[in-house]
Each structure stands twice: as structure tokens, then as C-alpha cells.
mmCIF file of C-alpha atoms and ligand atoms in Angstrom:
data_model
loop_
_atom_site.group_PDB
_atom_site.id
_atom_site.type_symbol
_atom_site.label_atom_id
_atom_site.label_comp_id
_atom_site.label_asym_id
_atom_site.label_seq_id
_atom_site.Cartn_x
_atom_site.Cartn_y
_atom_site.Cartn_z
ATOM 1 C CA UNK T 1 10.217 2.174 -1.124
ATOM 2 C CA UNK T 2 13.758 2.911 -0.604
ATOM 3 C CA UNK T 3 15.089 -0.476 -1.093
ATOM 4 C CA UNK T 4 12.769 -3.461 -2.237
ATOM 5 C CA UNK T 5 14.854 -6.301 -1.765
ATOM 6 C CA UNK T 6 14.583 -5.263 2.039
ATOM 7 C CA UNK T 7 11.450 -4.061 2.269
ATOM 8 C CA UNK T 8 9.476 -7.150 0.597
ATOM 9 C CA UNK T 9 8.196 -9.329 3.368
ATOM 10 C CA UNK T 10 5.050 -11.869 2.628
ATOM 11 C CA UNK T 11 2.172 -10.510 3.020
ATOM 12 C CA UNK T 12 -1.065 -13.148 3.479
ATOM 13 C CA UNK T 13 -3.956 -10.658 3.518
ATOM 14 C CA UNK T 14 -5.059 -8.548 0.568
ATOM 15 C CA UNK T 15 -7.202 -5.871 -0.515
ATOM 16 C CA UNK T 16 -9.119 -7.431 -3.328
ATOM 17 C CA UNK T 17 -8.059 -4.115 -5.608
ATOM 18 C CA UNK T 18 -7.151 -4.997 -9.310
ATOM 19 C CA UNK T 19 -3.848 -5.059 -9.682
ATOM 20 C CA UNK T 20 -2.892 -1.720 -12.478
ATOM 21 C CA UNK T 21 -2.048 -2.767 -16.094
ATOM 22 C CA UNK T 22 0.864 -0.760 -15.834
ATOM 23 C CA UNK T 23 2.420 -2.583 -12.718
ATOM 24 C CA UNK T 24 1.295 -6.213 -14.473
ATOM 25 C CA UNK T 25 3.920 -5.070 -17.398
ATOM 26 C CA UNK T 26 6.564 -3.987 -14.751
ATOM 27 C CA UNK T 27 5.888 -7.646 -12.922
ATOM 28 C CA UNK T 28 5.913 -9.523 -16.453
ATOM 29 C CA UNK T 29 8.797 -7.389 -17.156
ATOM 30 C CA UNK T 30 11.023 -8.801 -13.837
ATOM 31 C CA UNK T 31 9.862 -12.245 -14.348
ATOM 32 C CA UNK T 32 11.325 -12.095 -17.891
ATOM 33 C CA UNK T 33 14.510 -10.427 -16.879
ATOM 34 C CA UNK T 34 15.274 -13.428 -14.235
ATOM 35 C CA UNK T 35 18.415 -15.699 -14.807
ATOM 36 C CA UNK T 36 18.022 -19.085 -15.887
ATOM 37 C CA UNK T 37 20.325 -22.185 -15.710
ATOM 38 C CA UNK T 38 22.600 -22.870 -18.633
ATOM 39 C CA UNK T 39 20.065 -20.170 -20.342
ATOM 40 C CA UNK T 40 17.532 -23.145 -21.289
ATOM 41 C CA UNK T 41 14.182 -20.271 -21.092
ATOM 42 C CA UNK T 42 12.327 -22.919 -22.392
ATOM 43 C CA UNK T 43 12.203 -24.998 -19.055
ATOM 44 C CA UNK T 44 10.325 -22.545 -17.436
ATOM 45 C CA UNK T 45 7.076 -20.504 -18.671
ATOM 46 C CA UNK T 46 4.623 -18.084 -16.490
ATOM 47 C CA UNK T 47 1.029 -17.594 -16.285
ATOM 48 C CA UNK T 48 -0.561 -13.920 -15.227
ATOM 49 C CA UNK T 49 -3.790 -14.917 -13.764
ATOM 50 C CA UNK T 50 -6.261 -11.802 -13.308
ATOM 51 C CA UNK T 51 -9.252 -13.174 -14.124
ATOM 52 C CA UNK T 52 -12.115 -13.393 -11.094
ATOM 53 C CA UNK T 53 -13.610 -17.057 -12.280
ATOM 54 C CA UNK T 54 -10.275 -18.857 -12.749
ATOM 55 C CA UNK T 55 -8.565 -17.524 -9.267
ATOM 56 C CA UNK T 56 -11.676 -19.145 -7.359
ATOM 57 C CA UNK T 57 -11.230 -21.786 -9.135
ATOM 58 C CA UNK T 58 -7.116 -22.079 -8.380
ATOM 59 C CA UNK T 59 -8.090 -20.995 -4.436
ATOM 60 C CA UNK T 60 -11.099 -23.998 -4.429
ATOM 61 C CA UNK T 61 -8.682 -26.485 -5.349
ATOM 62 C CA UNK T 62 -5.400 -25.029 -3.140
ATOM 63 C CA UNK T 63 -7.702 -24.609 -0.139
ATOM 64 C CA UNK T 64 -6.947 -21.073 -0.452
ATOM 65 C CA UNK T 65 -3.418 -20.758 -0.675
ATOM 66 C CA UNK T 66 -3.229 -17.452 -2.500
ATOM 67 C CA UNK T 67 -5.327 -15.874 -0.066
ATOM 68 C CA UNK T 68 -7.749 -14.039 -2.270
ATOM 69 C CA UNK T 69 -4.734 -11.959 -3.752
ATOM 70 C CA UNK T 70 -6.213 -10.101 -6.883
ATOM 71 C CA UNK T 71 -3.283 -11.277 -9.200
ATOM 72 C CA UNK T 72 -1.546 -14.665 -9.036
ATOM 73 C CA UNK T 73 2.312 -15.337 -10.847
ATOM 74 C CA UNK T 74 1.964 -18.526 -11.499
ATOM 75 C CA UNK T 75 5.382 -20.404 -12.769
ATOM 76 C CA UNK T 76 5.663 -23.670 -14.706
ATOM 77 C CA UNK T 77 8.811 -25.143 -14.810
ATOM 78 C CA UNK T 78 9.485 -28.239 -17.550
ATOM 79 C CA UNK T 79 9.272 -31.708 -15.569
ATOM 80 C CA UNK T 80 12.723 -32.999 -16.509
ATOM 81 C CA UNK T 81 14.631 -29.878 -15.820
ATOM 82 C CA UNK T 82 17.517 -29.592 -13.765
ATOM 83 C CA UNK T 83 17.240 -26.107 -12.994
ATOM 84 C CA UNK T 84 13.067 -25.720 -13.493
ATOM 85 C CA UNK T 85 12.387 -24.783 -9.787
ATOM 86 C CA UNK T 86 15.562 -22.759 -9.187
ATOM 87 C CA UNK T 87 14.838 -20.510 -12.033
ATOM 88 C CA UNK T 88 11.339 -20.329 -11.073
ATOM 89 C CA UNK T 89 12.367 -19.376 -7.396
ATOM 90 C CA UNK T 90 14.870 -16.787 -9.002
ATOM 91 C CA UNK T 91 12.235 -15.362 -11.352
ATOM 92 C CA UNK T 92 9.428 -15.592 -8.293
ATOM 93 C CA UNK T 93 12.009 -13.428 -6.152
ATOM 94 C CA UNK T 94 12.676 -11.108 -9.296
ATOM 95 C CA UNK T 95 8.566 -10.464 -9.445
ATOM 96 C CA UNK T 96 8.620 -9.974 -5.310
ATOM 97 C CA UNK T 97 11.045 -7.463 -5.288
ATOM 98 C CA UNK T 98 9.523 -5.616 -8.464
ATOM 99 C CA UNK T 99 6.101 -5.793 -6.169
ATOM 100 C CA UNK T 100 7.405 -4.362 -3.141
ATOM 101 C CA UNK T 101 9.361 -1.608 -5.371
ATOM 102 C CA UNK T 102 5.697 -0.727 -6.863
ATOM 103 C CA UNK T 103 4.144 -0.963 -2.987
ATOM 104 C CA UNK T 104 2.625 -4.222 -3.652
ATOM 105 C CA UNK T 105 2.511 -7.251 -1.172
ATOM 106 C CA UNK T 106 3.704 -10.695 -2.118
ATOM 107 C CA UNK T 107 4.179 -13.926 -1.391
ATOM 108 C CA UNK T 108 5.574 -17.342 -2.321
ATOM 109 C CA UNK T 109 3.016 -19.730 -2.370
ATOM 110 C CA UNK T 110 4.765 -23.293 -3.197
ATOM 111 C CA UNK T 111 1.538 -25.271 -1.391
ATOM 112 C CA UNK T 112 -0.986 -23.767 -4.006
ATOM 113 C CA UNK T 113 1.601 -24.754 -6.881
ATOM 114 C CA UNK T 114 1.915 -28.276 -5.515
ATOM 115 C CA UNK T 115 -2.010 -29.009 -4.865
ATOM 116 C CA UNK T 116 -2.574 -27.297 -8.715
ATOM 117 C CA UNK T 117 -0.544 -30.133 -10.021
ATOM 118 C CA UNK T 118 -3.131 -32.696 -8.984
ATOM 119 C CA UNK T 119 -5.319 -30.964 -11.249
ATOM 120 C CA UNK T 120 -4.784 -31.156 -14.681
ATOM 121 C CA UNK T 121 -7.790 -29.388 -16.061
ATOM 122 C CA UNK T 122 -6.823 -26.250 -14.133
ATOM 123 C CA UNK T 123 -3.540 -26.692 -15.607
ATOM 124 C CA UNK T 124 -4.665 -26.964 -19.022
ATOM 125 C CA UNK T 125 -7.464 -23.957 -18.430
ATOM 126 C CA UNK T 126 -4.047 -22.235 -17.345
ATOM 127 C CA UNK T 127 -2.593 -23.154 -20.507
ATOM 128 C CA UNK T 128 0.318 -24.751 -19.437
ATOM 129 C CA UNK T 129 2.019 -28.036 -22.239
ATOM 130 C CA UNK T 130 1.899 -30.638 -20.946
ATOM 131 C CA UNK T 131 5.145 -32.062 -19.499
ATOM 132 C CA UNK T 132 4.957 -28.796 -16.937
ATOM 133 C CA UNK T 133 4.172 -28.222 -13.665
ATOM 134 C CA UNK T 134 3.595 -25.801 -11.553
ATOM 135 C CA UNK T 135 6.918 -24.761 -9.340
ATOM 136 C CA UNK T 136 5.453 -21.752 -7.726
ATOM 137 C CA UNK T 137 2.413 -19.034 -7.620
ATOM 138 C CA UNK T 138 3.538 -15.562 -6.606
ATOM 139 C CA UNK T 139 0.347 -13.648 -4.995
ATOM 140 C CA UNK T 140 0.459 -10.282 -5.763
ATOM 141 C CA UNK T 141 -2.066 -7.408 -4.120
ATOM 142 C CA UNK T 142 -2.356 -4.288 -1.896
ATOM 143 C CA UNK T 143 -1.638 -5.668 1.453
ATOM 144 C CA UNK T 144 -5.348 -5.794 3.583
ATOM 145 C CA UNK T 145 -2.823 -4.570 6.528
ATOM 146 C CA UNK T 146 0.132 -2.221 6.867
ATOM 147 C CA UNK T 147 3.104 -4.044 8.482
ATOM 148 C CA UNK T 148 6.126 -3.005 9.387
ATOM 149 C CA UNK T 149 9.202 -5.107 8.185
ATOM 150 C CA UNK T 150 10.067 -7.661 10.510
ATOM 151 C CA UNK T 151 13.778 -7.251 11.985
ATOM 152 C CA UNK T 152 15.682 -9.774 9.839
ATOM 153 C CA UNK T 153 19.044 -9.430 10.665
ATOM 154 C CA UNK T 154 20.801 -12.610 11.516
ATOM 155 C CA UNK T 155 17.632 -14.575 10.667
ATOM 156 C CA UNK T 156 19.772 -17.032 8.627
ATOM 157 C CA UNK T 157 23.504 -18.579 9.888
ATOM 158 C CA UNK T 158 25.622 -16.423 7.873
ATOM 159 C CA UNK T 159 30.038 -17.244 7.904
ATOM 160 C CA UNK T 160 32.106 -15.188 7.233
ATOM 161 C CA UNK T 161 35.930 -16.140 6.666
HETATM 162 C C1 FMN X 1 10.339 -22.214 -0.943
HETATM 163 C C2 FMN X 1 9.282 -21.375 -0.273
HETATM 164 C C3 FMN X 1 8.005 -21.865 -0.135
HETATM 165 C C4 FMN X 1 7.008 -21.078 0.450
HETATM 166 N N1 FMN X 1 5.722 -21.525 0.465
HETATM 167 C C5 FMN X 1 4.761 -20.788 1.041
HETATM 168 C C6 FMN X 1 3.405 -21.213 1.028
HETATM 169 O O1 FMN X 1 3.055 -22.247 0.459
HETATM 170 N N2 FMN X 1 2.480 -20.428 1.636
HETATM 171 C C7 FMN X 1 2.821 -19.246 2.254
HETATM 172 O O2 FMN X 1 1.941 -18.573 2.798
HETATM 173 N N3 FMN X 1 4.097 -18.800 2.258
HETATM 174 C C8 FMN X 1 5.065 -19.537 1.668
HETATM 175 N N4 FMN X 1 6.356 -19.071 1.620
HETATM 176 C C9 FMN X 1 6.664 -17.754 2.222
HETATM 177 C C10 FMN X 1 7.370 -17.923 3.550
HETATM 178 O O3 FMN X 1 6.471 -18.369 4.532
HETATM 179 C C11 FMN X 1 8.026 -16.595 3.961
HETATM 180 O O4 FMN X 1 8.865 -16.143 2.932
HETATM 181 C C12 FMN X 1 8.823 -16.800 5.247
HETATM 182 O O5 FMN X 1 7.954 -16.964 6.324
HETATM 183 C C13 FMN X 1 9.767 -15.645 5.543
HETATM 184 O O6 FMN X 1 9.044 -14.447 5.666
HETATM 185 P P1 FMN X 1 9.412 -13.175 4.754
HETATM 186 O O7 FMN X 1 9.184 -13.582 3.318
HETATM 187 O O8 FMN X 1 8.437 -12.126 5.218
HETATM 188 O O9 FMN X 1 10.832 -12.819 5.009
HETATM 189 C C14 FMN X 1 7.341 -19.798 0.983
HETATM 190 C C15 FMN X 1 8.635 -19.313 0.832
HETATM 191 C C16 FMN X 1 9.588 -20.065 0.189
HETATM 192 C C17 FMN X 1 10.961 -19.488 -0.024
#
């Protein structure tokens, strides 16, 4: 892909291919080079989720929110923290890009993050300390469906002075 940043879009249907050990070290690898406020790494901590039995249990209990994607990012960011869910939105961006650069589809899923919280045995099975929650899940797969990028040109009000 010539350039990732522009090419990611989310994608919300996957193949349910493994993800390649070799791209899971080039996703850990972007979420750990992602900036973090006032360089406090400790407020924020991610979870690789591969395995079958604990992503059916995370898409039971988010009423699907990853959409079956075969690898979910998930992103705990410390409860007290100031800058927990804008370094985990930073470091969820950092893993999209990385994705789309590897011809992966993505997406951020804050509504699976948000109903994990209200469990704190999945939590805990995802080994994140207590006094964490979940900020975000990035799902990461083949997309089920090519799509071409949507045109996003002035999607956002942009000034210019
Ligand atoms: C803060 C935030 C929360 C989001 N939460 C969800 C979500 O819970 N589920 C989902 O399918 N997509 C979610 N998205 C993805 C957006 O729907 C998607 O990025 C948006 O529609 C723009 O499309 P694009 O990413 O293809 O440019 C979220 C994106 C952001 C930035």
C-alpha cells in the first residue's frame, strides 16, 4: 500500500484467517512506538488477544463488537490518567496504520472496550491490574470484502489562516 495513513479505512467484516506471527510483532511493534503524555508508559498497557476461546468470549459479552476479527488490540489505559485514552487512541491509530501498511483491515472498536469494562472476570482473564480499563480494542484481520477507500477529502471542517 502506497501510503497507509490514507489507505486505512474500518473495515467490519473479516476473513477469520490467523493473523501471521510476523505481522503480530510489526503491530506490537507500532503500538509500542506510540507517544504518550508527559511519557507516563505506565498509564497505558495492551493486550494481543489471538486465542479462539477468549475472543468468543470478549464478542459474547460486547454483542459482537469486534466482528469475528481473528486478532483483537485491546488497550488498557490506568483509571486516573489524564492522558490514558488519548495515548490509547494515538497508539490504536499507530497499530491501524501499521495494519493497513501490512494489507490488514482495522477498526476502532470503543463499544466492545466500554461493555468489557462491566466485566471484570474477562478483564482479569485478559490480565489487566486492576485500577485499568479498557480504552479501546483494535480488530485486526483480512478484510471478508475488498473496498475501495472512501473519498475523504473535506470530510472534517478544516481552517486554514
Ligand atoms: C473514538 C472512536 C470510536 C469508534 N468506535 C467504534 C465502534 O465502537 N465500533 C465500530 O464499528 N467502529 C468504531 N469506530 C470507527 C468509526 O466508525 C470509523 O472510523 C468512522 O466511521 C470513519 O470511517 P473510516 O475509519 O473508514 O475513515 C470508532 C472510531 C473512533 C475514532
Amino acid at each position: 500500500m502506497e501510503n497507509p495513513i490514507l489507505g486505512r479505512h474500518a473495515v467490519c467484516k473479516f476473513k477469520p484467517a490467523a493473523v501471521t506471527e510476523t505481522a503480530v510483532d510489526q503491530l506490537v511493534a507500532a503500538f509500542e512506538a506510540a507517544p504518550c503524555g508527559m511519557h507516563q508508559v505506565e498509564d497505558m498497557a495492551g493486550v494481543v488477544v489471538t486465542d479462539p476461546a477468549l475472543r468468543e468470549t470478549i464478542e459474547a459479552a460486547s454483542n459482537n463488537a469486534c466482528y469475528g476479527a481473528p486478532l483483537l488490540f485491546a488497550i488498557a489505559t490506568k483509571n486516573d490518567s489524564s492522558f490514558g485514552d488519548r495515548d490509547a487512541s494515538a497508539a490504536a491509530e499507530n497499530i491501524m496504520v501499521q495494519a493497513a501498511a501490512l494489507n490488514l483491515g482495522s477498526v476502532y472498536v470503543m463499544s466492545g472496550a466500554l461493555a468489557l469494562n462491566d466485566h471484570p472476570e474477562i478483564l482479569s482473564q485478559l490480565g489487566i491490574d486492576q485500577g485499568y480499563s479498557l480504552s479501546v480494542i483494535v480488530a485486526v484481520g483480512q478484510a471478508a470484502e475488498p473496498a475501495a477507500v472512501p473519498d475523504r477529502t473535506h470530510r472534517y471542517k478544516l481552517i486554514r489562516r
